[in-house]
GROMACS .gro file of C-alpha atoms in nm:
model
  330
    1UNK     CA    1   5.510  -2.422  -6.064
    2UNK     CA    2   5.278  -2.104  -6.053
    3UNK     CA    3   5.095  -2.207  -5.776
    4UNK     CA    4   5.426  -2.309  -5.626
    5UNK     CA    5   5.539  -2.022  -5.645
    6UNK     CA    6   5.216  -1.810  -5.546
    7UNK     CA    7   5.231  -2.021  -5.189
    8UNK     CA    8   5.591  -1.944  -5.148
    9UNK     CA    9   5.510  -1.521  -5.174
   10UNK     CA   10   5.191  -1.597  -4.979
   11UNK     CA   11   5.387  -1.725  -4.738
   12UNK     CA   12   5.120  -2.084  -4.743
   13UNK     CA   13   5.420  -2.301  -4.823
   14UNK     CA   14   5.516  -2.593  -4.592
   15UNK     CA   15   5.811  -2.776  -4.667
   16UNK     CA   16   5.808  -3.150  -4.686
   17UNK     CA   17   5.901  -3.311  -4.318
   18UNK     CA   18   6.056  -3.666  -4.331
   19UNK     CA   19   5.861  -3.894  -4.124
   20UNK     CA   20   6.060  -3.987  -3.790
   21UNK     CA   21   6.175  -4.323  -3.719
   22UNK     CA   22   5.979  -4.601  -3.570
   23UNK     CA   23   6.257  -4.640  -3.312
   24UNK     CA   24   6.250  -4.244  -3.245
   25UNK     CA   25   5.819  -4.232  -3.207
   26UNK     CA   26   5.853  -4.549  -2.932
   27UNK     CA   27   6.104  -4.407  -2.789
   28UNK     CA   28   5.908  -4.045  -2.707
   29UNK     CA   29   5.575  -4.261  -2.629
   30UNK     CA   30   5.801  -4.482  -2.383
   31UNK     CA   31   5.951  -4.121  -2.204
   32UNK     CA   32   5.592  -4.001  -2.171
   33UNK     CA   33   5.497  -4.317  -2.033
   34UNK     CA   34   5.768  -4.281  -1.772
   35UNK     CA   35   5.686  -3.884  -1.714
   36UNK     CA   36   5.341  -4.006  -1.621
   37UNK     CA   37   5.463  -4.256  -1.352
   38UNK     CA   38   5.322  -4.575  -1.547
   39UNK     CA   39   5.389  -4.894  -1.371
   40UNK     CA   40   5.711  -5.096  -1.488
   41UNK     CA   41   5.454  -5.372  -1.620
   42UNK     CA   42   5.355  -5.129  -1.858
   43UNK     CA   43   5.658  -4.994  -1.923
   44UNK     CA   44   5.787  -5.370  -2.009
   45UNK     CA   45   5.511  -5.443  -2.280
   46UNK     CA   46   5.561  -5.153  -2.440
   47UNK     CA   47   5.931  -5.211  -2.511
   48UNK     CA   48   5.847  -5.573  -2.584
   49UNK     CA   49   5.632  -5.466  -2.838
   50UNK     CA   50   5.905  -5.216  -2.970
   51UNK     CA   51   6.166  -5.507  -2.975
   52UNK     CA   52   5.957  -5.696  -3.241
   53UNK     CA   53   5.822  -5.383  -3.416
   54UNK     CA   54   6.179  -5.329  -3.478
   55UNK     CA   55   6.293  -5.686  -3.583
   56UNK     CA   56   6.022  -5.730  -3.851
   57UNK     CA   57   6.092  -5.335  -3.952
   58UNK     CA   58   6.435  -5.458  -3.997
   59UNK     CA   59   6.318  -5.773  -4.227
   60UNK     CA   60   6.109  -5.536  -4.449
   61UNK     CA   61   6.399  -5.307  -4.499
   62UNK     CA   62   6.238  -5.045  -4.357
   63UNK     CA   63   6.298  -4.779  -4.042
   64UNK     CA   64   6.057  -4.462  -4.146
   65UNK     CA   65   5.709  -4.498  -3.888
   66UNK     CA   66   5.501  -4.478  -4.196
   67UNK     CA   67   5.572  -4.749  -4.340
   68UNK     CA   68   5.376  -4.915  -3.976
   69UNK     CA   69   5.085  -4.914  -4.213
   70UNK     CA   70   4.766  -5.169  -4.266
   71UNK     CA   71   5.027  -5.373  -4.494
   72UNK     CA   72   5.287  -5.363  -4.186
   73UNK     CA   73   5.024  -5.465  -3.914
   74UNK     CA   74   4.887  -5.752  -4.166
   75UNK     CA   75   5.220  -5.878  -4.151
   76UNK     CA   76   5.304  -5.836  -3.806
   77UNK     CA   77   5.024  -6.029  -3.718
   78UNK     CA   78   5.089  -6.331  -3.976
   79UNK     CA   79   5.426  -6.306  -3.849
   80UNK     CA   80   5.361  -6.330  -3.430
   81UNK     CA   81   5.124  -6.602  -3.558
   82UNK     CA   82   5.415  -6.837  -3.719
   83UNK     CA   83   5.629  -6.782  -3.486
   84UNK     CA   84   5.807  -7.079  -3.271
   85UNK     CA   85   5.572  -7.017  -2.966
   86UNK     CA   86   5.233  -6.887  -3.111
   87UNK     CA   87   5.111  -6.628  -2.864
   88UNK     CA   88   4.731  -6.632  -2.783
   89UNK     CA   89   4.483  -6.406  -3.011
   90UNK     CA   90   4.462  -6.191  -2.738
   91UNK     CA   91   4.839  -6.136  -2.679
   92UNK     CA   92   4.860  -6.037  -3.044
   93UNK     CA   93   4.565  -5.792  -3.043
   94UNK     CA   94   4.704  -5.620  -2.704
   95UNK     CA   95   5.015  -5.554  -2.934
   96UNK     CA   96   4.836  -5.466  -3.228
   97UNK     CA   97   4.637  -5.208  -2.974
   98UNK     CA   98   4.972  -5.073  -2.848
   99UNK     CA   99   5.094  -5.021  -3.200
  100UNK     CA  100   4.791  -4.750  -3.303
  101UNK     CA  101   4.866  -4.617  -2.958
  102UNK     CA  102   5.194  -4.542  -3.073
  103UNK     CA  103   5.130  -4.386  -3.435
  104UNK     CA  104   4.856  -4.215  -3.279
  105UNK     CA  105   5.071  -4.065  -3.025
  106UNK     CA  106   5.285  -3.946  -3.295
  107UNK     CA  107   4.974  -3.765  -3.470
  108UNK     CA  108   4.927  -3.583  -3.141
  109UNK     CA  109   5.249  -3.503  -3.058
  110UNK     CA  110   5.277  -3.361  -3.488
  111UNK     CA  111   5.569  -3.607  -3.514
  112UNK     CA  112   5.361  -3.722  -3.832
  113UNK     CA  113   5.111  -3.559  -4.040
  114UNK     CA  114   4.920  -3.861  -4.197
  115UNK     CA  115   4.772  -4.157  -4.032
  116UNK     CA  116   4.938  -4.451  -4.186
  117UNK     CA  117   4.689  -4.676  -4.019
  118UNK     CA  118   4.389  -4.498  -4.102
  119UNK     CA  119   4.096  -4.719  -4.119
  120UNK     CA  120   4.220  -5.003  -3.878
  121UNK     CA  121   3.980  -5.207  -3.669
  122UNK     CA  122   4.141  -5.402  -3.394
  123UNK     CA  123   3.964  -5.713  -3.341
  124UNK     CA  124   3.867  -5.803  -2.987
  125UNK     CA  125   3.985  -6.158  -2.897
  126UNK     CA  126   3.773  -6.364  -2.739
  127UNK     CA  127   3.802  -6.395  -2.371
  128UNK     CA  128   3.916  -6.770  -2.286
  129UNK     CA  129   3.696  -6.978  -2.014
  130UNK     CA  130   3.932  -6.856  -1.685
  131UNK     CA  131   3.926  -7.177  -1.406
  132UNK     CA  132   3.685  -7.045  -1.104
  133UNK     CA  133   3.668  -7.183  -0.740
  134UNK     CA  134   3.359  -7.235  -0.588
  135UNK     CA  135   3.318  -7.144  -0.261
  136UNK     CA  136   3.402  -7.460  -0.066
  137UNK     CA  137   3.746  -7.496  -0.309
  138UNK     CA  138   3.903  -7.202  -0.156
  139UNK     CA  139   3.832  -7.286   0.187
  140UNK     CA  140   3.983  -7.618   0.093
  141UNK     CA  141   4.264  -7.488  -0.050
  142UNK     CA  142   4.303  -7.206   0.238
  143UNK     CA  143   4.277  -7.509   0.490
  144UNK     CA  144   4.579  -7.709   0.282
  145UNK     CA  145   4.813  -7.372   0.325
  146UNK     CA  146   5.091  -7.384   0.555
  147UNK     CA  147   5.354  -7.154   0.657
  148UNK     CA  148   5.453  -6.823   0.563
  149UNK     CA  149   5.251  -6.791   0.235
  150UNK     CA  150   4.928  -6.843   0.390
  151UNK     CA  151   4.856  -6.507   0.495
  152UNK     CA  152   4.932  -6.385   0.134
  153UNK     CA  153   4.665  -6.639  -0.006
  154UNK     CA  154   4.413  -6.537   0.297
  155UNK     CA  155   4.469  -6.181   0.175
  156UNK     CA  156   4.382  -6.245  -0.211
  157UNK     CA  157   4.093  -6.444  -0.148
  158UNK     CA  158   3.897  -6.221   0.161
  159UNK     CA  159   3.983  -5.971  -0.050
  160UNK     CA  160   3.945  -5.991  -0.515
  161UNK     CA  161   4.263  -5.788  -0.450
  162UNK     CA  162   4.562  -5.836  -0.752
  163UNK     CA  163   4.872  -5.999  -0.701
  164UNK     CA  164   5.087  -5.684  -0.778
  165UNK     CA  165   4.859  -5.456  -0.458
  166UNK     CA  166   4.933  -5.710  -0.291
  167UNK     CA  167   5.329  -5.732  -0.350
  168UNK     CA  168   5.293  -5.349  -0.292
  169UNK     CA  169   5.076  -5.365   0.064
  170UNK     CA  170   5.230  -5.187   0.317
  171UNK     CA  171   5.124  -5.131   0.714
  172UNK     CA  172   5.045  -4.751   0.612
  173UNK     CA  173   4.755  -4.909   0.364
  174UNK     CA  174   4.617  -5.116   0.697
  175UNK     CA  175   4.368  -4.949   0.968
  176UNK     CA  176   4.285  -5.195   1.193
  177UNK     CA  177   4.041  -4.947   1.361
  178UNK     CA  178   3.800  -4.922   1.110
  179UNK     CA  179   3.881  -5.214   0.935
  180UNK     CA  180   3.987  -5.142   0.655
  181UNK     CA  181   4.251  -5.199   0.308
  182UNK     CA  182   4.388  -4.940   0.093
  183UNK     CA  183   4.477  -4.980  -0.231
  184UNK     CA  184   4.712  -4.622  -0.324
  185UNK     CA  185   5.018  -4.579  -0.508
  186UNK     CA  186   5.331  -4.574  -0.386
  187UNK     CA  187   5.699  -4.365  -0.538
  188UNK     CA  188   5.770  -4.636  -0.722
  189UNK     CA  189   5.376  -4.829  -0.775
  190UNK     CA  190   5.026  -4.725  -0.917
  191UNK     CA  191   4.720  -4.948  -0.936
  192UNK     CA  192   4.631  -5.090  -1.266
  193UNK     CA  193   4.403  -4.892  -1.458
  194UNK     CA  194   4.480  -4.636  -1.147
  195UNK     CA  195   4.264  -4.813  -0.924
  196UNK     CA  196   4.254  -4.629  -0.547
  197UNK     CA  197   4.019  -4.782  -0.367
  198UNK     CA  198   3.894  -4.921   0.028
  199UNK     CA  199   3.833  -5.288   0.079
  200UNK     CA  200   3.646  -5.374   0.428
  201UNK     CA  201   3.817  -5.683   0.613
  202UNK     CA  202   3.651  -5.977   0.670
  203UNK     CA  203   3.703  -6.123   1.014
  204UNK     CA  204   3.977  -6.352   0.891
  205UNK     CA  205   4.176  -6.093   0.697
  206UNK     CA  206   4.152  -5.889   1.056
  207UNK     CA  207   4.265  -6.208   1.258
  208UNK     CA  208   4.545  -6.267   0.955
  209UNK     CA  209   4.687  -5.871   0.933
  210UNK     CA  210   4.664  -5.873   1.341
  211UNK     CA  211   4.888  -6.190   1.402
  212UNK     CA  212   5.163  -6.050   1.139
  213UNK     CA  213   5.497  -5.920   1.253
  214UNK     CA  214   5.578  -5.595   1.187
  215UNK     CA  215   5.897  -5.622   1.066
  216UNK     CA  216   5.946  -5.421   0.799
  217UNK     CA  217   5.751  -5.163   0.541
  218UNK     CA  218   5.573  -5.429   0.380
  219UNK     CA  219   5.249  -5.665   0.488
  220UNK     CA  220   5.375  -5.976   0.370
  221UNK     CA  221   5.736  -6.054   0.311
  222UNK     CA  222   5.935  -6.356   0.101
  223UNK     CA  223   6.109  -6.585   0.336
  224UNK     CA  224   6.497  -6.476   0.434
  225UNK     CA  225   6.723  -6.601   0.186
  226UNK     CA  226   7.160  -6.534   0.051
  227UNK     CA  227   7.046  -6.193  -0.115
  228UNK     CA  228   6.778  -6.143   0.168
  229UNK     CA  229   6.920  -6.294   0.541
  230UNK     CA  230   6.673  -6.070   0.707
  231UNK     CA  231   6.365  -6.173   0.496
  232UNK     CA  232   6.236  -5.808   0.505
  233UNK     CA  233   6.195  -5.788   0.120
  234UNK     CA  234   5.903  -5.798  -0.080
  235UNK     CA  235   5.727  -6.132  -0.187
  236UNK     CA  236   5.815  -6.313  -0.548
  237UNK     CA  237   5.513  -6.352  -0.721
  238UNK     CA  238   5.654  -6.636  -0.905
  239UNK     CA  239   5.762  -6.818  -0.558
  240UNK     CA  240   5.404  -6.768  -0.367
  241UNK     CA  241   5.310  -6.916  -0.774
  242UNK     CA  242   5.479  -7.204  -0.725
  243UNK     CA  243   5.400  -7.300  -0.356
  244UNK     CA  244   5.035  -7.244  -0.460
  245UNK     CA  245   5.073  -7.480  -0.772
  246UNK     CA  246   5.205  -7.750  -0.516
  247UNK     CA  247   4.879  -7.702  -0.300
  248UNK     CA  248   4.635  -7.714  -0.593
  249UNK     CA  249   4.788  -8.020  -0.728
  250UNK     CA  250   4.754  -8.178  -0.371
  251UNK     CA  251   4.374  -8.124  -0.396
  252UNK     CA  252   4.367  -8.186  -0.778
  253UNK     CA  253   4.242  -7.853  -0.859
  254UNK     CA  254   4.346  -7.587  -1.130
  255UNK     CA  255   4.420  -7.255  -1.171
  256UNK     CA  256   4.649  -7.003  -1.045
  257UNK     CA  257   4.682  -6.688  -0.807
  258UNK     CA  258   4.446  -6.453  -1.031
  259UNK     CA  259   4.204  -6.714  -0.969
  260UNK     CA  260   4.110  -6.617  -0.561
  261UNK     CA  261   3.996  -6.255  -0.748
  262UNK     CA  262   3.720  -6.471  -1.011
  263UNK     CA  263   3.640  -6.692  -0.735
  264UNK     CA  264   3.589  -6.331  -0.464
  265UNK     CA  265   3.359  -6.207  -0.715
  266UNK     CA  266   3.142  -6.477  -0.831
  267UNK     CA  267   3.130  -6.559  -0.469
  268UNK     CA  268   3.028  -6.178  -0.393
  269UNK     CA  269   2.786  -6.166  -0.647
  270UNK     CA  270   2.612  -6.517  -0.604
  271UNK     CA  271   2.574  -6.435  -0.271
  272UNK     CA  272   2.361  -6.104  -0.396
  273UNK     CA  273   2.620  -5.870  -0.288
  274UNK     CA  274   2.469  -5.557  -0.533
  275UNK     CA  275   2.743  -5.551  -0.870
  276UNK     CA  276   2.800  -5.166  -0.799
  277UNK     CA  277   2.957  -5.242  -0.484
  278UNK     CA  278   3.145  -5.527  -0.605
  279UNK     CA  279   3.311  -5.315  -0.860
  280UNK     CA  280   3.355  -5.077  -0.562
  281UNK     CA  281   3.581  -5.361  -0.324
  282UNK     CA  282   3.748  -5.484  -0.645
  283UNK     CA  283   3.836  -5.192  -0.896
  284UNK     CA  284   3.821  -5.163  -1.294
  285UNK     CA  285   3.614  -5.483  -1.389
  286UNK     CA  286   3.476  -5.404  -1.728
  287UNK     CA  287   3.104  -5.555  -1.749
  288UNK     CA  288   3.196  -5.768  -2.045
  289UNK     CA  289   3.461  -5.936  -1.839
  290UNK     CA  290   3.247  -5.949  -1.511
  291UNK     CA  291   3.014  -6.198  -1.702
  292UNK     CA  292   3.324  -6.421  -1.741
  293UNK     CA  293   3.379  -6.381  -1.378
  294UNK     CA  294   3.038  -6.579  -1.318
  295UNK     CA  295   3.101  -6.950  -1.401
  296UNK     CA  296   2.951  -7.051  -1.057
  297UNK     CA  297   2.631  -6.832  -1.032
  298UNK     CA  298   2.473  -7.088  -1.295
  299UNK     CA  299   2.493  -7.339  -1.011
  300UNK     CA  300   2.393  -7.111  -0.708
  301UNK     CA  301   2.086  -7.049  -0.985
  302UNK     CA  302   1.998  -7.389  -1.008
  303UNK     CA  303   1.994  -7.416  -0.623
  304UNK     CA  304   1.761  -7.158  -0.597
  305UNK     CA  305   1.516  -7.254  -0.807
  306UNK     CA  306   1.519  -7.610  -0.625
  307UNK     CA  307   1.467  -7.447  -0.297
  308UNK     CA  308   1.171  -7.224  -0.427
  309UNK     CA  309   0.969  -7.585  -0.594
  310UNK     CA  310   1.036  -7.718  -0.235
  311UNK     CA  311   0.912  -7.445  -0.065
  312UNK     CA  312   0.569  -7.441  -0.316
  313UNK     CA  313   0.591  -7.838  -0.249
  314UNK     CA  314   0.519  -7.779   0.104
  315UNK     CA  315   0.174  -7.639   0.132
  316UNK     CA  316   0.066  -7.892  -0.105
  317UNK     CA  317   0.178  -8.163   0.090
  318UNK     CA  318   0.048  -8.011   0.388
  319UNK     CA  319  -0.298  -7.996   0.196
  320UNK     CA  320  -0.238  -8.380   0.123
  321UNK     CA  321  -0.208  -8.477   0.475
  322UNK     CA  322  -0.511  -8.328   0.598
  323UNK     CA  323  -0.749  -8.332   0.356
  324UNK     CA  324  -0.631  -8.689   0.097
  325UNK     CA  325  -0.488  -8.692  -0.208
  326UNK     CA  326  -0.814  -8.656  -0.396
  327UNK     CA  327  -0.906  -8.315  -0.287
  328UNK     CA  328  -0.568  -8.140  -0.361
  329UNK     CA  329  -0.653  -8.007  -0.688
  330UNK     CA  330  -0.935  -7.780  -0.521
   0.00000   0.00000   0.00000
């Protein structure tokens, strides 16, 4: 009580601030998020993440942010696991990750005082084996295309370009004159990881961008349909999905559109294109995961090395022929 009461004439004395809700915290991290222009992606997984944040909250009879302690994340984590459709260990650590973004925007912003998750370690989940074309796959699968998507799949594999720049591609991110991409932002778009970069064409994404109509904003548009007569919309990721599931299952081949960007790259890099430049065509790729982009250089390795015993094969046998067998070993 004395030293109560010698903070309160000193002036020193603080008075107790209830935590803020968890609801209230995600909600100001979710506005910043939006003040910075993330993408809607983003924006999306974060409120996911909220929605179940809330909905266990709710089961523990509890609403104040610090209860989201080490006890809260143990159980959030047991809980994802059980649940009907068992996300990936990866899924669940990207939520975990968003979480301590969240309480730790609420320490910087001095919405809280105390770190309720002080002393948590995030695991990193392993990355699973991705499916990777070789070389000769995509030009099989680029040959099989037909129609109106096949400038789209062209596009993401002459380029390691995303899906999403691609959706977002418009004429004003093309110069034909000096050949080359854009990847920018747009009002409503950023890059992931805000990724601006130049990608040189390749003759084929030159011939490809050249023999497209200009019809509209966009590079590559979805086909006309009741909500779209005039076609001049942008493409469904999910529909260009599908037509290229149709193709690969055709040729008996797996994978999906991300795959043309592992395929670019191990392509790039087994071909001896320098790794600095790579990163340079094809954005953020952290070095961890541009081991994983790899799977093929193994092979190209093993080629190499076949081509050098050959090539040391050949004097020999040269050797052989004019002078015998028995003085080779001079």
């Amino acid at each position: 009580a004395l030293l109560l009461e010698a903070e309160l004439l000193q002036g020193r004395y603080e008075r107790p601030v209830r935590a803020p809700t968890i609801e209230k915290v995600f909600d100001a991290y979710i506005d910043n998020l939006q003040a910075d222009g993330k993408a809607a992606k983003t924006l999306a997984k974060v409120q996911l993440v909220r929605r179940r944040v809330l909905e266990l909250a709710g089961q523990r009879g509890t609403t104040s942010i610090m209860s989201v302690d080490l006890k809260f994340v143990d159980a959030y984590r047991s809980w994802r696991s059980k649940s009907a459709k068992p996300p990936a260990p990866k899924t669940i650590a990207n939520e975990l990750m968003f979480i301590r973004i969240v309480v730790n925007f609420g320490l910087s912003r001095g919405m809280i005082r105390r770190d309720p998750l002080k002393g948590l370690k995030v695991k990193k989940a392993r990355p699973r084996s991705q499916p990777c074309w070789s070389h000769n796959e995509v030009e099989t699968i680029l040959a099989a295309a037909r129609g109106p998507h096949l400038a789209s799949l062209v596009l993401l594999a002459e380029t390691g370009m995303r899906v999403g720049e691609l959706r977002w591609l418009t004429w004003a991110d093309i110069d034909l004159r000096l050949g080359v991409v854009k990847i920018q932002p747009k009002d409503a778009w950023q890059p992931k990881t805000g990724d601006q970069r130049v990608i040189p064409m390749s003759p084929r994404v030159r011939a490809s961008l050249s023999a497209l109509p200009r019809r509209c904003r966009w590079v590559v548009t979805a086909a006309p349909s009741s909500l779209y007569p005039d076609g001049k919309h942008q493409i469904s990721e999910r529909r260009l999905l599908e037509y290229l599931k149709r193709v690969l299952k055709r040729l008996r081949l797996k994978g999906h559109l991300h795959t043309f960007r592992h395929a670019f790259i191990s392509h790039a890099l087994t071909r001896g294109i320098p790794e600095a430049i790579v990163r340079k065509w094809v954005g953020h790729v952290d070095a961890e995961i541009l081991k994983h982009y790899t799977h093929i250089a193994d092979a190209a390795s093993q080629a190499a090395m076949q081509r050098l015993a050959e090539a040391d094969r050949q004097p020999l046998q040269q050797r052989e022929a004019r002078d015998g067998p028995e003085n080779s070993d001079s």
